[in-house]
Amino acid sequence: MLGRMGTEDRIFGRLLTASSDHARKWSKGTVEDWAEEAHKAAQKVVYGRLVKVPAGVPVPIDAAYEKKADPLIREQIEKAGARLAAVLNAALR
């Protein structure tokens, strides 16, 4: 058990460093810029890969589709955290 915790600590340290580097970049811009960026990414990566179906027919979403969207989802969650922190830091100064 102890060895595993060491591994988790190392992973956390690497993620924290990478997140800090990204946070500076991701927190630039306005809320409107962030919303537009997220919308464009979703159009390209998520919506653009949907299977074409007739109007009114539910779009089938399978595990393979979800797996392709995972990297974007992970990045968007990281960006949201960095941006929320920036907004809170600015509001609390």
JSON list of C-alpha atoms in Angstrom, two decimals:
[
{"chain": "A", "resi": 1, "resn": "MET", "atom": "CA", "xyz": [0.00, 0.00, 0.00]},
{"chain": "A", "resi": 2, "resn": "LEU", "atom": "CA", "xyz": [2.79, 2.42, 0.89]},
{"chain": "A", "resi": 3, "resn": "GLY", "atom": "CA", "xyz": [4.52, 1.99, -2.46]},
{"chain": "A", "resi": 4, "resn": "ARG", "atom": "CA", "xyz": [1.35, 2.82, -4.28]},
{"chain": "A", "resi": 5, "resn": "MET", "atom": "CA", "xyz": [0.88, 6.09, -2.39]},
{"chain": "A", "resi": 6, "resn": "GLY", "atom": "CA", "xyz": [4.35, 7.16, -3.48]},
{"chain": "A", "resi": 7, "resn": "THR", "atom": "CA", "xyz": [3.33, 6.58, -7.08]},
{"chain": "A", "resi": 8, "resn": "GLU", "atom": "CA", "xyz": [0.17, 8.63, -6.63]},
{"chain": "A", "resi": 9, "resn": "ASP", "atom": "CA", "xyz": [2.19, 11.45, -5.05]},
{"chain": "A", "resi": 10, "resn": "ARG", "atom": "CA", "xyz": [4.58, 11.51, -8.02]},
{"chain": "A", "resi": 11, "resn": "ILE", "atom": "CA", "xyz": [1.70, 11.54, -10.50]},
{"chain": "A", "resi": 12, "resn": "PHE", "atom": "CA", "xyz": [-0.02, 14.33, -8.55]},
{"chain": "A", "resi": 13, "resn": "GLY", "atom": "CA", "xyz": [3.19, 16.37, -8.59]},
{"chain": "A", "resi": 14, "resn": "ARG", "atom": "CA", "xyz": [3.54, 16.05, -12.37]},
{"chain": "A", "resi": 15, "resn": "LEU", "atom": "CA", "xyz": [-0.11, 16.92, -12.93]},
{"chain": "A", "resi": 16, "resn": "LEU", "atom": "CA", "xyz": [0.13, 19.90, -10.58]},
{"chain": "A", "resi": 17, "resn": "THR", "atom": "CA", "xyz": [3.15, 21.28, -12.44]},
{"chain": "A", "resi": 18, "resn": "ALA", "atom": "CA", "xyz": [1.51, 20.80, -15.84]},
{"chain": "A", "resi": 19, "resn": "SER", "atom": "CA", "xyz": [-1.73, 22.31, -14.56]},
{"chain": "A", "resi": 20, "resn": "SER", "atom": "CA", "xyz": [0.08, 25.39, -13.23]},
{"chain": "A", "resi": 21, "resn": "ASP", "atom": "CA", "xyz": [1.78, 25.90, -16.60]},
{"chain": "A", "resi": 22, "resn": "HIS", "atom": "CA", "xyz": [-1.53, 25.58, -18.42]},
{"chain": "A", "resi": 23, "resn": "ALA", "atom": "CA", "xyz": [-3.43, 27.73, -15.92]},
{"chain": "A", "resi": 24, "resn": "ARG", "atom": "CA", "xyz": [-1.55, 30.87, -16.92]},
{"chain": "A", "resi": 25, "resn": "LYS", "atom": "CA", "xyz": [-2.36, 30.29, -20.58]},
{"chain": "A", "resi": 26, "resn": "TRP", "atom": "CA", "xyz": [-5.94, 29.11, -20.06]},
{"chain": "A", "resi": 27, "resn": "SER", "atom": "CA", "xyz": [-6.96, 31.93, -17.74]},
{"chain": "A", "resi": 28, "resn": "LYS", "atom": "CA", "xyz": [-6.30, 34.61, -20.36]},
{"chain": "A", "resi": 29, "resn": "GLY", "atom": "CA", "xyz": [-9.28, 36.11, -22.18]},
{"chain": "A", "resi": 30, "resn": "THR", "atom": "CA", "xyz": [-12.84, 36.79, -21.19]},
{"chain": "A", "resi": 31, "resn": "VAL", "atom": "CA", "xyz": [-15.69, 34.51, -20.21]},
{"chain": "A", "resi": 32, "resn": "GLU", "atom": "CA", "xyz": [-17.13, 35.10, -23.68]},
{"chain": "A", "resi": 33, "resn": "ASP", "atom": "CA", "xyz": [-13.80, 34.03, -25.26]},
{"chain": "A", "resi": 34, "resn": "TRP", "atom": "CA", "xyz": [-13.83, 30.86, -23.16]},
{"chain": "A", "resi": 35, "resn": "ALA", "atom": "CA", "xyz": [-17.41, 30.01, -24.12]},
{"chain": "A", "resi": 36, "resn": "GLU", "atom": "CA", "xyz": [-16.68, 30.53, -27.82]},
{"chain": "A", "resi": 37, "resn": "GLU", "atom": "CA", "xyz": [-13.52, 28.42, -27.60]},
{"chain": "A", "resi": 38, "resn": "ALA", "atom": "CA", "xyz": [-15.38, 25.57, -25.89]},
{"chain": "A", "resi": 39, "resn": "HIS", "atom": "CA", "xyz": [-18.22, 25.76, -28.42]},
{"chain": "A", "resi": 40, "resn": "LYS", "atom": "CA", "xyz": [-15.81, 25.58, -31.39]},
{"chain": "A", "resi": 41, "resn": "ALA", "atom": "CA", "xyz": [-13.96, 22.63, -29.85]},
{"chain": "A", "resi": 42, "resn": "ALA", "atom": "CA", "xyz": [-17.24, 20.81, -29.25]},
{"chain": "A", "resi": 43, "resn": "GLN", "atom": "CA", "xyz": [-18.37, 21.44, -32.83]},
{"chain": "A", "resi": 44, "resn": "LYS", "atom": "CA", "xyz": [-15.12, 20.09, -34.22]},
{"chain": "A", "resi": 45, "resn": "VAL", "atom": "CA", "xyz": [-14.40, 17.17, -31.93]},
{"chain": "A", "resi": 46, "resn": "VAL", "atom": "CA", "xyz": [-17.75, 16.09, -30.49]},
{"chain": "A", "resi": 47, "resn": "TYR", "atom": "CA", "xyz": [-20.62, 17.21, -32.70]},
{"chain": "A", "resi": 48, "resn": "GLY", "atom": "CA", "xyz": [-18.64, 16.72, -35.90]},
{"chain": "A", "resi": 49, "resn": "ARG", "atom": "CA", "xyz": [-18.27, 13.00, -35.15]},
{"chain": "A", "resi": 50, "resn": "LEU", "atom": "CA", "xyz": [-21.93, 12.24, -34.58]},
{"chain": "A", "resi": 51, "resn": "VAL", "atom": "CA", "xyz": [-23.53, 9.70, -36.87]},
{"chain": "A", "resi": 52, "resn": "LYS", "atom": "CA", "xyz": [-25.91, 11.32, -39.35]},
{"chain": "A", "resi": 53, "resn": "VAL", "atom": "CA", "xyz": [-29.52, 10.32, -38.71]},
{"chain": "A", "resi": 54, "resn": "PRO", "atom": "CA", "xyz": [-32.86, 11.62, -39.98]},
{"chain": "A", "resi": 55, "resn": "ALA", "atom": "CA", "xyz": [-34.42, 14.51, -38.06]},
{"chain": "A", "resi": 56, "resn": "GLY", "atom": "CA", "xyz": [-36.27, 13.37, -34.96]},
{"chain": "A", "resi": 57, "resn": "VAL", "atom": "CA", "xyz": [-34.31, 10.10, -34.67]},
{"chain": "A", "resi": 58, "resn": "PRO", "atom": "CA", "xyz": [-32.10, 9.79, -31.58]},
{"chain": "A", "resi": 59, "resn": "VAL", "atom": "CA", "xyz": [-28.39, 9.80, -32.32]},
{"chain": "A", "resi": 60, "resn": "PRO", "atom": "CA", "xyz": [-26.73, 6.58, -31.17]},
{"chain": "A", "resi": 61, "resn": "ILE", "atom": "CA", "xyz": [-23.73, 7.22, -28.95]},
{"chain": "A", "resi": 62, "resn": "ASP", "atom": "CA", "xyz": [-21.53, 4.23, -28.24]},
{"chain": "A", "resi": 63, "resn": "ALA", "atom": "CA", "xyz": [-18.43, 3.64, -26.15]},
{"chain": "A", "resi": 64, "resn": "ALA", "atom": "CA", "xyz": [-16.12, 4.30, -29.10]},
{"chain": "A", "resi": 65, "resn": "TYR", "atom": "CA", "xyz": [-17.67, 7.74, -29.64]},
{"chain": "A", "resi": 66, "resn": "GLU", "atom": "CA", "xyz": [-17.33, 8.55, -25.95]},
{"chain": "A", "resi": 67, "resn": "LYS", "atom": "CA", "xyz": [-13.70, 7.39, -25.94]},
{"chain": "A", "resi": 68, "resn": "LYS", "atom": "CA", "xyz": [-12.87, 9.76, -28.81]},
{"chain": "A", "resi": 69, "resn": "ALA", "atom": "CA", "xyz": [-14.38, 12.66, -26.86]},
{"chain": "A", "resi": 70, "resn": "ASP", "atom": "CA", "xyz": [-12.56, 11.83, -23.60]},
{"chain": "A", "resi": 71, "resn": "PRO", "atom": "CA", "xyz": [-9.40, 13.89, -24.28]},
{"chain": "A", "resi": 72, "resn": "LEU", "atom": "CA", "xyz": [-11.46, 17.01, -25.02]},
{"chain": "A", "resi": 73, "resn": "ILE", "atom": "CA", "xyz": [-13.64, 16.44, -21.96]},
{"chain": "A", "resi": 74, "resn": "ARG", "atom": "CA", "xyz": [-10.59, 16.08, -19.73]},
{"chain": "A", "resi": 75, "resn": "GLU", "atom": "CA", "xyz": [-9.01, 19.24, -21.14]},
{"chain": "A", "resi": 76, "resn": "GLN", "atom": "CA", "xyz": [-12.22, 21.24, -20.80]},
{"chain": "A", "resi": 77, "resn": "ILE", "atom": "CA", "xyz": [-12.53, 20.22, -17.14]},
{"chain": "A", "resi": 78, "resn": "GLU", "atom": "CA", "xyz": [-8.92, 21.30, -16.51]},
{"chain": "A", "resi": 79, "resn": "LYS", "atom": "CA", "xyz": [-9.55, 24.61, -18.25]},
{"chain": "A", "resi": 80, "resn": "ALA", "atom": "CA", "xyz": [-12.73, 25.16, -16.24]},
{"chain": "A", "resi": 81, "resn": "GLY", "atom": "CA", "xyz": [-10.82, 24.66, -12.99]},
{"chain": "A", "resi": 82, "resn": "ALA", "atom": "CA", "xyz": [-8.03, 27.04, -14.00]},
{"chain": "A", "resi": 83, "resn": "ARG", "atom": "CA", "xyz": [-10.50, 29.64, -15.18]},
{"chain": "A", "resi": 84, "resn": "LEU", "atom": "CA", "xyz": [-12.68, 29.40, -12.08]},
{"chain": "A", "resi": 85, "resn": "ALA", "atom": "CA", "xyz": [-9.57, 29.85, -9.94]},
{"chain": "A", "resi": 86, "resn": "ALA", "atom": "CA", "xyz": [-8.59, 32.94, -11.95]},
{"chain": "A", "resi": 87, "resn": "VAL", "atom": "CA", "xyz": [-12.06, 34.46, -11.59]},
{"chain": "A", "resi": 88, "resn": "LEU", "atom": "CA", "xyz": [-12.14, 33.75, -7.85]},
{"chain": "A", "resi": 89, "resn": "ASN", "atom": "CA", "xyz": [-8.63, 35.12, -7.33]},
{"chain": "A", "resi": 90, "resn": "ALA", "atom": "CA", "xyz": [-9.55, 38.33, -9.16]},
{"chain": "A", "resi": 91, "resn": "ALA", "atom": "CA", "xyz": [-12.79, 38.70, -7.22]},
{"chain": "A", "resi": 92, "resn": "LEU", "atom": "CA", "xyz": [-11.15, 38.13, -3.85]},
{"chain": "A", "resi": 93, "resn": "ARG", "atom": "CA", "xyz": [-8.24, 40.55, -4.27]}
]
